[in-house]
PDB file of C-alpha atoms in Angstrom:
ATOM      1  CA  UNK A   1     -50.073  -3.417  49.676  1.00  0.00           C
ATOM      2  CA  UNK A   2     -51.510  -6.594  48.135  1.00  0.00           C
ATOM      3  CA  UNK A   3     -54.593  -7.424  50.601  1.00  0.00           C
ATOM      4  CA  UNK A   4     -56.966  -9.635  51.259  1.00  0.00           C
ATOM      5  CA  UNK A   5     -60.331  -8.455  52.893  1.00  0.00           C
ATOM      6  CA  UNK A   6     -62.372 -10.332  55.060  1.00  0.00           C
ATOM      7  CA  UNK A   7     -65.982  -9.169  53.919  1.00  0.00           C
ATOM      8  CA  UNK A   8     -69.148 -10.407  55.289  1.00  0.00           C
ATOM      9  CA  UNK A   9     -71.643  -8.160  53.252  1.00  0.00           C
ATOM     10  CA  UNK A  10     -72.349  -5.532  55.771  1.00  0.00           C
ATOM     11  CA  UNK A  11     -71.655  -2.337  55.201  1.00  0.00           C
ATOM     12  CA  UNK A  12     -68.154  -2.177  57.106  1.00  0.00           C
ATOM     13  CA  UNK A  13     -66.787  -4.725  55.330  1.00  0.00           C
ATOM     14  CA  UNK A  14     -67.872  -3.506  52.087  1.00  0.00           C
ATOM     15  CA  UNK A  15     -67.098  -0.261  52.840  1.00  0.00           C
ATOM     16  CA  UNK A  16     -63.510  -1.213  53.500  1.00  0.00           C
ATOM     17  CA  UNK A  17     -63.228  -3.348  50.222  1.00  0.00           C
ATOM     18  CA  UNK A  18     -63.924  -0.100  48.256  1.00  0.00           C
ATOM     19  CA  UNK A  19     -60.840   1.546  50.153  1.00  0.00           C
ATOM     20  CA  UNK A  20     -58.656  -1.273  49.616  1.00  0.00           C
ATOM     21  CA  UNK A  21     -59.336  -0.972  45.855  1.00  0.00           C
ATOM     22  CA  UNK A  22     -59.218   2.850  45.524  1.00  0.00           C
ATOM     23  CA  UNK A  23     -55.745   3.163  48.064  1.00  0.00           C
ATOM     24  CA  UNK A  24     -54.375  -0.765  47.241  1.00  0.00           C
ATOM     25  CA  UNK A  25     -54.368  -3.953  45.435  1.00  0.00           C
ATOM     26  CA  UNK A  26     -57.199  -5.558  46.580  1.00  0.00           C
ATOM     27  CA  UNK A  27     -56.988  -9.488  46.151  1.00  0.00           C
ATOM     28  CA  UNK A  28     -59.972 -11.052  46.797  1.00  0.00           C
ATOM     29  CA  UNK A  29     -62.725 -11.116  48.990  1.00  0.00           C
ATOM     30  CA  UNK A  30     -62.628 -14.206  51.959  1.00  0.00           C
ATOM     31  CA  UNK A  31     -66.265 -14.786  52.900  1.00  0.00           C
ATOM     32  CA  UNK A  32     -67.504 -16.776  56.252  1.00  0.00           C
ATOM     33  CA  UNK A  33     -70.847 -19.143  56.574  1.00  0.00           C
ATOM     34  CA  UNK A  34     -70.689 -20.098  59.931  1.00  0.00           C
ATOM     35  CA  UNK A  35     -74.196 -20.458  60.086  1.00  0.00           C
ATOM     36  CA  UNK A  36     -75.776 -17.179  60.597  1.00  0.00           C
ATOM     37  CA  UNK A  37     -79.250 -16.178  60.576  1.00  0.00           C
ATOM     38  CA  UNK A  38     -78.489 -13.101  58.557  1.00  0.00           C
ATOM     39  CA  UNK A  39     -76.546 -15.743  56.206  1.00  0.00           C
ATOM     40  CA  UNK A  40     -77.756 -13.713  52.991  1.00  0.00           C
ATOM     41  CA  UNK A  41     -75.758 -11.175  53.675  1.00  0.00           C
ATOM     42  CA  UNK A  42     -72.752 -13.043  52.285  1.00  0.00           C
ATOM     43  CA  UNK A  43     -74.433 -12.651  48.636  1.00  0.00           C
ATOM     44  CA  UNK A  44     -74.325  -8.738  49.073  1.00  0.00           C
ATOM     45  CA  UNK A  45     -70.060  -9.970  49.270  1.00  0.00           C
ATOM     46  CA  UNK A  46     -70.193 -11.713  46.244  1.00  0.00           C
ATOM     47  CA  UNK A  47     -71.954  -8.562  44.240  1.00  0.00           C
ATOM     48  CA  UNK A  48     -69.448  -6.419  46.157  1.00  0.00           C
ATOM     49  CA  UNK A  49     -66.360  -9.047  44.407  1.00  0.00           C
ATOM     50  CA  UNK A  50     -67.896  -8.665  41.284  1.00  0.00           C
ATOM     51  CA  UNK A  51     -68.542  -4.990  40.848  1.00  0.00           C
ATOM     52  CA  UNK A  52     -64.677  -4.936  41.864  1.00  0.00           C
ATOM     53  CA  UNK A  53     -63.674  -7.629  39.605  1.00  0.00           C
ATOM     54  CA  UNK A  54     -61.959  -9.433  42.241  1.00  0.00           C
ATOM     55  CA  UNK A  55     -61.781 -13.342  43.435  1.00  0.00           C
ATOM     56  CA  UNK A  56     -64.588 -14.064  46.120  1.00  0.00           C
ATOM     57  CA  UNK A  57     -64.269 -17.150  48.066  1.00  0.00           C
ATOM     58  CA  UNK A  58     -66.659 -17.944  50.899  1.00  0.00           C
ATOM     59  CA  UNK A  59     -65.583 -20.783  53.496  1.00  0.00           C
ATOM     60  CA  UNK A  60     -68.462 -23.516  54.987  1.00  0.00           C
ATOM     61  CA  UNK A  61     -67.443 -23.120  58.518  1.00  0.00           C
ATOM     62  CA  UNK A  62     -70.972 -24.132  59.510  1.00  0.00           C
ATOM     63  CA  UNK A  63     -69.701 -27.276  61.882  1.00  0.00           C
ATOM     64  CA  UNK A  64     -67.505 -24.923  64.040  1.00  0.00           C
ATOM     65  CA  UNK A  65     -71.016 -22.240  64.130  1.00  0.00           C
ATOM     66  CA  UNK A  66     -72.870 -25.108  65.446  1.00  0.00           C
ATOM     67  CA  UNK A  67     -70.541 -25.786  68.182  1.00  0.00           C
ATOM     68  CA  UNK A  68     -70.331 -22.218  69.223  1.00  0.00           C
ATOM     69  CA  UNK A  69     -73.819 -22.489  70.634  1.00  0.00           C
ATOM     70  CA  UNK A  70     -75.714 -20.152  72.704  1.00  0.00           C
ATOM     71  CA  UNK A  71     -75.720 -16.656  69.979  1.00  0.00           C
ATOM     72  CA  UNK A  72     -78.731 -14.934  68.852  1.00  0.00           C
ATOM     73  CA  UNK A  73     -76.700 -15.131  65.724  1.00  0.00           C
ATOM     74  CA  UNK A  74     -76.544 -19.189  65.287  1.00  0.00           C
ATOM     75  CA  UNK A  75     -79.001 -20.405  67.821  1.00  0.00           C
ATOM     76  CA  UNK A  76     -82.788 -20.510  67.907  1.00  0.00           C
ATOM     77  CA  UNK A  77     -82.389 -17.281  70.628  1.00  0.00           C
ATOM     78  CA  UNK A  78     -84.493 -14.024  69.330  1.00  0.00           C
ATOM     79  CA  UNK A  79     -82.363 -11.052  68.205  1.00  0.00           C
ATOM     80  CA  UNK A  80     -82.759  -8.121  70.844  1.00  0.00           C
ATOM     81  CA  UNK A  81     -84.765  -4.841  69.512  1.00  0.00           C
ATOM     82  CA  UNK A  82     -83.244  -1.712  70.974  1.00  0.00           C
ATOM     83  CA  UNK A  83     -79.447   0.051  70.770  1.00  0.00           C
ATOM     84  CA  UNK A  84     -76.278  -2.292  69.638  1.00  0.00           C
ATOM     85  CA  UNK A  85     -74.591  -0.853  73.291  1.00  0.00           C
ATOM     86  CA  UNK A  86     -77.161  -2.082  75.017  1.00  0.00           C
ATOM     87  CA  UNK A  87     -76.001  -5.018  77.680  1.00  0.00           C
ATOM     88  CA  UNK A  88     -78.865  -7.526  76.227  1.00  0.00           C
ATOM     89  CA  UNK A  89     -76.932  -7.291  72.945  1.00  0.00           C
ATOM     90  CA  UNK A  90     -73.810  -9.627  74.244  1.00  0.00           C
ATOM     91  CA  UNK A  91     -76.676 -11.838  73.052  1.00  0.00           C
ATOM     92  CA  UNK A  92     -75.389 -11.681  69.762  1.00  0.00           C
ATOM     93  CA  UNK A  93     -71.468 -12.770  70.703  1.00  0.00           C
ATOM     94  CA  UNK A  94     -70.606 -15.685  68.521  1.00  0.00           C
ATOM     95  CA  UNK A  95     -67.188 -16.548  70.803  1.00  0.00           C
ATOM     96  CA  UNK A  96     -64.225 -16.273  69.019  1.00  0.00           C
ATOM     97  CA  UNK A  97     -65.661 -15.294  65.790  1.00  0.00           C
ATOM     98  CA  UNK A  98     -63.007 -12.948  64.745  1.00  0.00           C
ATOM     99  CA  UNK A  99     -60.254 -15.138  65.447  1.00  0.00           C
ATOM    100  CA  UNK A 100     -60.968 -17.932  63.734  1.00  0.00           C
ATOM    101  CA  UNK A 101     -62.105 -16.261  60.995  1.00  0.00           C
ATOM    102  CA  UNK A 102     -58.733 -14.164  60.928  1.00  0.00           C
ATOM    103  CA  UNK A 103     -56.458 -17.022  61.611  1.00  0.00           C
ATOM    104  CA  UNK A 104     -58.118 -18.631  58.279  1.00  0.00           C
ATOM    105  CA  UNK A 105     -57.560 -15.629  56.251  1.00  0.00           C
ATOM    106  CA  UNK A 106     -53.901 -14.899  57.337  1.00  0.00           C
ATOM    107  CA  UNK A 107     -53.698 -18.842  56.506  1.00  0.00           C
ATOM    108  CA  UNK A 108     -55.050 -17.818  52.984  1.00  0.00           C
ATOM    109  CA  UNK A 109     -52.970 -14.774  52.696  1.00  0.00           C
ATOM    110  CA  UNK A 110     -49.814 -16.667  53.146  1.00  0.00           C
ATOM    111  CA  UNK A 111     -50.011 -19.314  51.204  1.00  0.00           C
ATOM    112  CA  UNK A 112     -51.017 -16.867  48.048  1.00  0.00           C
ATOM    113  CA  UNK A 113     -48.292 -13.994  48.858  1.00  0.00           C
ATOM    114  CA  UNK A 114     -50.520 -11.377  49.900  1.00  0.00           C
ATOM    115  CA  UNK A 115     -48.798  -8.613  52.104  1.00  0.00           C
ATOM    116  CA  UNK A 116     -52.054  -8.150  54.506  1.00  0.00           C
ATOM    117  CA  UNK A 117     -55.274  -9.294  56.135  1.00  0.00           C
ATOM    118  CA  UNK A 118     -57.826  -5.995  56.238  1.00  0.00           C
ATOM    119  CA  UNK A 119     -60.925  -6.631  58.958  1.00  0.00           C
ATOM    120  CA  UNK A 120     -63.741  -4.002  59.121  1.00  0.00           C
ATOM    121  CA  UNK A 121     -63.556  -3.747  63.311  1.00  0.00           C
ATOM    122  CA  UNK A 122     -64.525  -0.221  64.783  1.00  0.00           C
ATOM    123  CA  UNK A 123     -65.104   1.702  67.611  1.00  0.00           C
ATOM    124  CA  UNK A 124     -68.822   0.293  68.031  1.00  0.00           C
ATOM    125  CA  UNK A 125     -68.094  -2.712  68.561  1.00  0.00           C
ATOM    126  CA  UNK A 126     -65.739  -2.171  71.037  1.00  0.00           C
ATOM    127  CA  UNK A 127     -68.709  -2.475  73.792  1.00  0.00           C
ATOM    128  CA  UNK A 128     -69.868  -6.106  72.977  1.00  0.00           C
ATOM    129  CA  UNK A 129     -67.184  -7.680  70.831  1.00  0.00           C
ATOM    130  CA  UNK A 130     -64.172  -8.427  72.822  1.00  0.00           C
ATOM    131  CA  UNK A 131     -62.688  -9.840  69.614  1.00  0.00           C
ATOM    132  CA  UNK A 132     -63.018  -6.827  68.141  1.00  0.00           C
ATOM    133  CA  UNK A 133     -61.190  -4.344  69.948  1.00  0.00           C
ATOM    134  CA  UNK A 134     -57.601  -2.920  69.821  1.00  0.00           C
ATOM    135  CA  UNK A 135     -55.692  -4.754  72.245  1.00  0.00           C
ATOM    136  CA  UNK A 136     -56.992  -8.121  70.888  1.00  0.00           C
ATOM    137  CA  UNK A 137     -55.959  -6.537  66.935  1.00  0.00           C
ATOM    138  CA  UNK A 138     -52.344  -5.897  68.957  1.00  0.00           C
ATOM    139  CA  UNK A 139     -51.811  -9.586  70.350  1.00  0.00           C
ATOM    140  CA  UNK A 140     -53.455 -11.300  66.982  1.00  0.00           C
ATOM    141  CA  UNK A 141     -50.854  -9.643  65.202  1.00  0.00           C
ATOM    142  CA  UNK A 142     -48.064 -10.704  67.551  1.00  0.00           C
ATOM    143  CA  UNK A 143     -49.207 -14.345  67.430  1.00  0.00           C
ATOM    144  CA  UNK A 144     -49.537 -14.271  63.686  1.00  0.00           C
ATOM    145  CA  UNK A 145     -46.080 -12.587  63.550  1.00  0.00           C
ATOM    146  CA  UNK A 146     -44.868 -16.012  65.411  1.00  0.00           C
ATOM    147  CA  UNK A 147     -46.987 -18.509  63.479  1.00  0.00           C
ATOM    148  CA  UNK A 148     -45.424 -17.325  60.095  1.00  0.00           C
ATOM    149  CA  UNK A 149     -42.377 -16.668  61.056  1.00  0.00           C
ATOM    150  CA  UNK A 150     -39.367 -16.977  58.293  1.00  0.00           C
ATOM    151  CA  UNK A 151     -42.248 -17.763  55.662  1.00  0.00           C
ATOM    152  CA  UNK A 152     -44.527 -14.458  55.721  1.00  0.00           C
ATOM    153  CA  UNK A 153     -44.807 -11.176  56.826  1.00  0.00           C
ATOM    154  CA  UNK A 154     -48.559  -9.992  56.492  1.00  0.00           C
ATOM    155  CA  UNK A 155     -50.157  -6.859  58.294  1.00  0.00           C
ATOM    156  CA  UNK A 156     -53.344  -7.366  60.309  1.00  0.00           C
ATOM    157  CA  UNK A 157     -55.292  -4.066  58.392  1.00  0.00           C
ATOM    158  CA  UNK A 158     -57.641  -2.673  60.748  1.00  0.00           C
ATOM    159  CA  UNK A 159     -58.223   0.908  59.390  1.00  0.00           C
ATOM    160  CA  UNK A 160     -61.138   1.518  61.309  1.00  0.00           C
ATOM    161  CA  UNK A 161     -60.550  -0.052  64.700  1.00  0.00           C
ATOM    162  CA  UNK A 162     -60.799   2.997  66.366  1.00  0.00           C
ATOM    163  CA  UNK A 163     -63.510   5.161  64.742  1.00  0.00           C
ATOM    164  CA  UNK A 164     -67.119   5.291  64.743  1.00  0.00           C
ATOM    165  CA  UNK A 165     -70.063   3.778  62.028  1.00  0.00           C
ATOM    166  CA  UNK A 166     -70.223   7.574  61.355  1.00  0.00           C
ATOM    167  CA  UNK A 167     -66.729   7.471  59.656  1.00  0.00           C
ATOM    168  CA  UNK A 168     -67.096   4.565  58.022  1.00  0.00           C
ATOM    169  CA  UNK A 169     -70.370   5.531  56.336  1.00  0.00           C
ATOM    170  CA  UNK A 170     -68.163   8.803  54.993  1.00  0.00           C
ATOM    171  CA  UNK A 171     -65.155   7.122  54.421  1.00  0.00           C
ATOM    172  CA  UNK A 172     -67.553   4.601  52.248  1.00  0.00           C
ATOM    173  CA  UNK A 173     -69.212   7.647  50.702  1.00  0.00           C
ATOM    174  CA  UNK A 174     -65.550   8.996  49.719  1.00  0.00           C
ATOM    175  CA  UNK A 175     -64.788   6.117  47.959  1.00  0.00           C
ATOM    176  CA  UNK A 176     -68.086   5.184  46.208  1.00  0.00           C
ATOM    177  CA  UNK A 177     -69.713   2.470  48.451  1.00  0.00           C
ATOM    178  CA  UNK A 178     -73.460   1.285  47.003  1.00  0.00           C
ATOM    179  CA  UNK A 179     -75.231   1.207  50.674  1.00  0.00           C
ATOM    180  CA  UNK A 180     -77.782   0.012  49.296  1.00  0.00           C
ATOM    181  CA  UNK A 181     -75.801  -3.116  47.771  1.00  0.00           C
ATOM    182  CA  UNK A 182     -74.907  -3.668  51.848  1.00  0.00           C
ATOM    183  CA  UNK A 183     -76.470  -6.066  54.267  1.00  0.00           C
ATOM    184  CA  UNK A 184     -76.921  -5.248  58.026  1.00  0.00           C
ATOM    185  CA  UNK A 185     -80.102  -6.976  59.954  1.00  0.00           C
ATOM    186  CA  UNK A 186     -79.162  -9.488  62.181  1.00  0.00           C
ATOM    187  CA  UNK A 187     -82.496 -10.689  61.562  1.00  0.00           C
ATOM    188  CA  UNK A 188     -82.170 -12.012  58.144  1.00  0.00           C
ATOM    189  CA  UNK A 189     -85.704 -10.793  56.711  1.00  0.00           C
ATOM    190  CA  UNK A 190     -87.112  -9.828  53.105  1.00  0.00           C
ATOM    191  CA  UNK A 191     -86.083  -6.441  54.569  1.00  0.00           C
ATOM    192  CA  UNK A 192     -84.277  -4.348  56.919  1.00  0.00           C
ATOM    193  CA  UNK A 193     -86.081  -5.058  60.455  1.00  0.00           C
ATOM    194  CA  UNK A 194     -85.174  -1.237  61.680  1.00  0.00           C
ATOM    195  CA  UNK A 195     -84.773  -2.142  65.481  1.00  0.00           C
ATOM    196  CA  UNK A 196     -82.373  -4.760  66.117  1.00  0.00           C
ATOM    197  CA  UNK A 197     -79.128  -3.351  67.484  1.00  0.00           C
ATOM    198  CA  UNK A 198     -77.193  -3.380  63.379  1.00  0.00           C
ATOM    199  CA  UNK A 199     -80.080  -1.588  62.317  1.00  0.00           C
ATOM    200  CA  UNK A 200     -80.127   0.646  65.031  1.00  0.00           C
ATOM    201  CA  UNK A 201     -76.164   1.507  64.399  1.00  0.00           C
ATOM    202  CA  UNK A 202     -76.892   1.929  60.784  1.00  0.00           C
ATOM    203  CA  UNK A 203     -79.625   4.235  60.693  1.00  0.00           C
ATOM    204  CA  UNK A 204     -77.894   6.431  63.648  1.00  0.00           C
ATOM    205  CA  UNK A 205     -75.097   6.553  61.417  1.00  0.00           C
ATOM    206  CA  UNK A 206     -76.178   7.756  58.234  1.00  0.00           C
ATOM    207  CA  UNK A 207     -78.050  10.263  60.516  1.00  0.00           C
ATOM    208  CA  UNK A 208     -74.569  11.701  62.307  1.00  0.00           C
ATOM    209  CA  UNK A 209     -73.016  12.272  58.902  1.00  0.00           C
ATOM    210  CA  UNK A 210     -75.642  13.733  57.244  1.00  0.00           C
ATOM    211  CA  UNK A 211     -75.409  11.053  54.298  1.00  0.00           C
ATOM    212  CA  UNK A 212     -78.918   9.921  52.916  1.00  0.00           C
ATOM    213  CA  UNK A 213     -79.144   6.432  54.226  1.00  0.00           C
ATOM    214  CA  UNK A 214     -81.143   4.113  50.982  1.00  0.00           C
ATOM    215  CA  UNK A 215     -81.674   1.495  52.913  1.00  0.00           C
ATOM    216  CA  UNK A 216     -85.400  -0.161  53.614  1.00  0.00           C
ATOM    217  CA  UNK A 217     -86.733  -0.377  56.798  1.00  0.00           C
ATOM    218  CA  UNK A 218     -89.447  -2.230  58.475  1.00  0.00           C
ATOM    219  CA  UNK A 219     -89.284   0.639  61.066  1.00  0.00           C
ATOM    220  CA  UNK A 220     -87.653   3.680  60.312  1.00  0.00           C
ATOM    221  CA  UNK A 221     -88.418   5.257  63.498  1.00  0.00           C
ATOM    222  CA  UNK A 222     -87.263   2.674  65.685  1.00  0.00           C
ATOM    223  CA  UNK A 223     -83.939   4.119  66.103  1.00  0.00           C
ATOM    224  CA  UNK A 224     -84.863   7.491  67.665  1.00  0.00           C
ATOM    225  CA  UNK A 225     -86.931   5.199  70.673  1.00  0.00           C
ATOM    226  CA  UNK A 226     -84.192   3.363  70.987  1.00  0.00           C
ATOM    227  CA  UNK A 227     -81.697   6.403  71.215  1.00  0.00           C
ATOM    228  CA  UNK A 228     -84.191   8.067  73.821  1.00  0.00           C
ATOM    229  CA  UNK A 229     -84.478   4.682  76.003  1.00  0.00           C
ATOM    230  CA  UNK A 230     -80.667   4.754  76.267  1.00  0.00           C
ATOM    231  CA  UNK A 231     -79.961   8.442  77.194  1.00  0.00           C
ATOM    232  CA  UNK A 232     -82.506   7.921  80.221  1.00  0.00           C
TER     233      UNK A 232
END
């Protein structure tokens, strides 16, 4: 299955690059700058296209990030410290992220005869990301089904939509995933913040699967206060 992967340098995305290439033809790599604060991850994608020897393409869709105002993400609002299913973090919502991002890619897909669009959604971000979970994956696929009809037939690739950061940090192991060469914060430091709600999920899930987590943290403890402030 010929597919292109839409990777934005965080450790899902990468993680899912490395199973495209090990279980499928990967074709590229289709990169978004919509104006993030954490925009730096999107050079951990271009390491991740080269240590793959694939194409890496990233896409200025800065004007559309300014108009989707109001994010922690975009906007000059602070990122929340504390668990990613916390309420606060709806915060971070850009609106409609994943579908314009998507309908781009299946745009690029078709028009260069690849057979599917892979997205790194999971089960985590079922809780804040509307536009991440299934039943949105379901109806994106039926619409895309309609808006190429009788020119292409390409398979919305969501192999992870319904598992946990926990998988996908094994499933990344399996298939030889540099964590380190993976980009998380929300923050957008020199480091690794530890406590916003990525960092949170990150260092939680290296923790569940017993996988030595290399990443740098400002705080490396944050994570357990924010695990114990959620369970009360």
């Amino acid at each position: 299955m010929k597919t292109l992967v839409v990777c934005s340098g965080g450790l899902d995305s990468i993680s899912l690059a490395h199973k495209v290439a090990a279980e499928h033809e990967l074709a590229g790599l289709l990169s978004f700058d919509y104006g993030q604060r954490h925009s730096k991850e999107l050079a951990f994608a271009g390491l991740c296209a080269e240590r793959l020897n694939v194409p890496h393409r990233i896409i200025d869709i800065r004007e559309i990030g300014r108009g989707l105002s109001g994010s922690a993400l975009t906007d000059n609002v602070e990122v929340p410290d504390g668990h990613y299913a916390e309420d606060m973090m709806k915060v971070t919502v850009v609106p409609n992220r994943n579908a314009i991002m998507l309908a781009i890619a299946f745009g690029f897909a078709a028009a260069r005869k690849s057979e599917a669009v892979a997205t790194a959604v999971h089960g985590g971000d079922h809780f804040i990301y509307p536009d991440c979970r299934p039943p949105f994956i379901d109806a994106f696929q039926m619409m895309q089904d309609r808006a190429l009809e009788g020119y292409a037939n390409i398979r919305l690739y969501t192999p992870y939509v319904n598992l946990t950061k926990a998988d996908i940090v094994e499933d990344g192991a399996r298939h030889g995933t540099p964590f380190a060469e993976t980009w998380s914060c929300y923050k957008g430091g020199k480091r690794h913040c530890g406590r916003c709600g990525t960092c949170v999920e990150r260092r939680e899930a290296f923790h569940l699967c017993g996988h030595p987590d290399p990443t740098d943290y400002e705080d490396a403890d944050f994570w357990l206060d924010a695990l114990r402030r959620r369970s009360v």
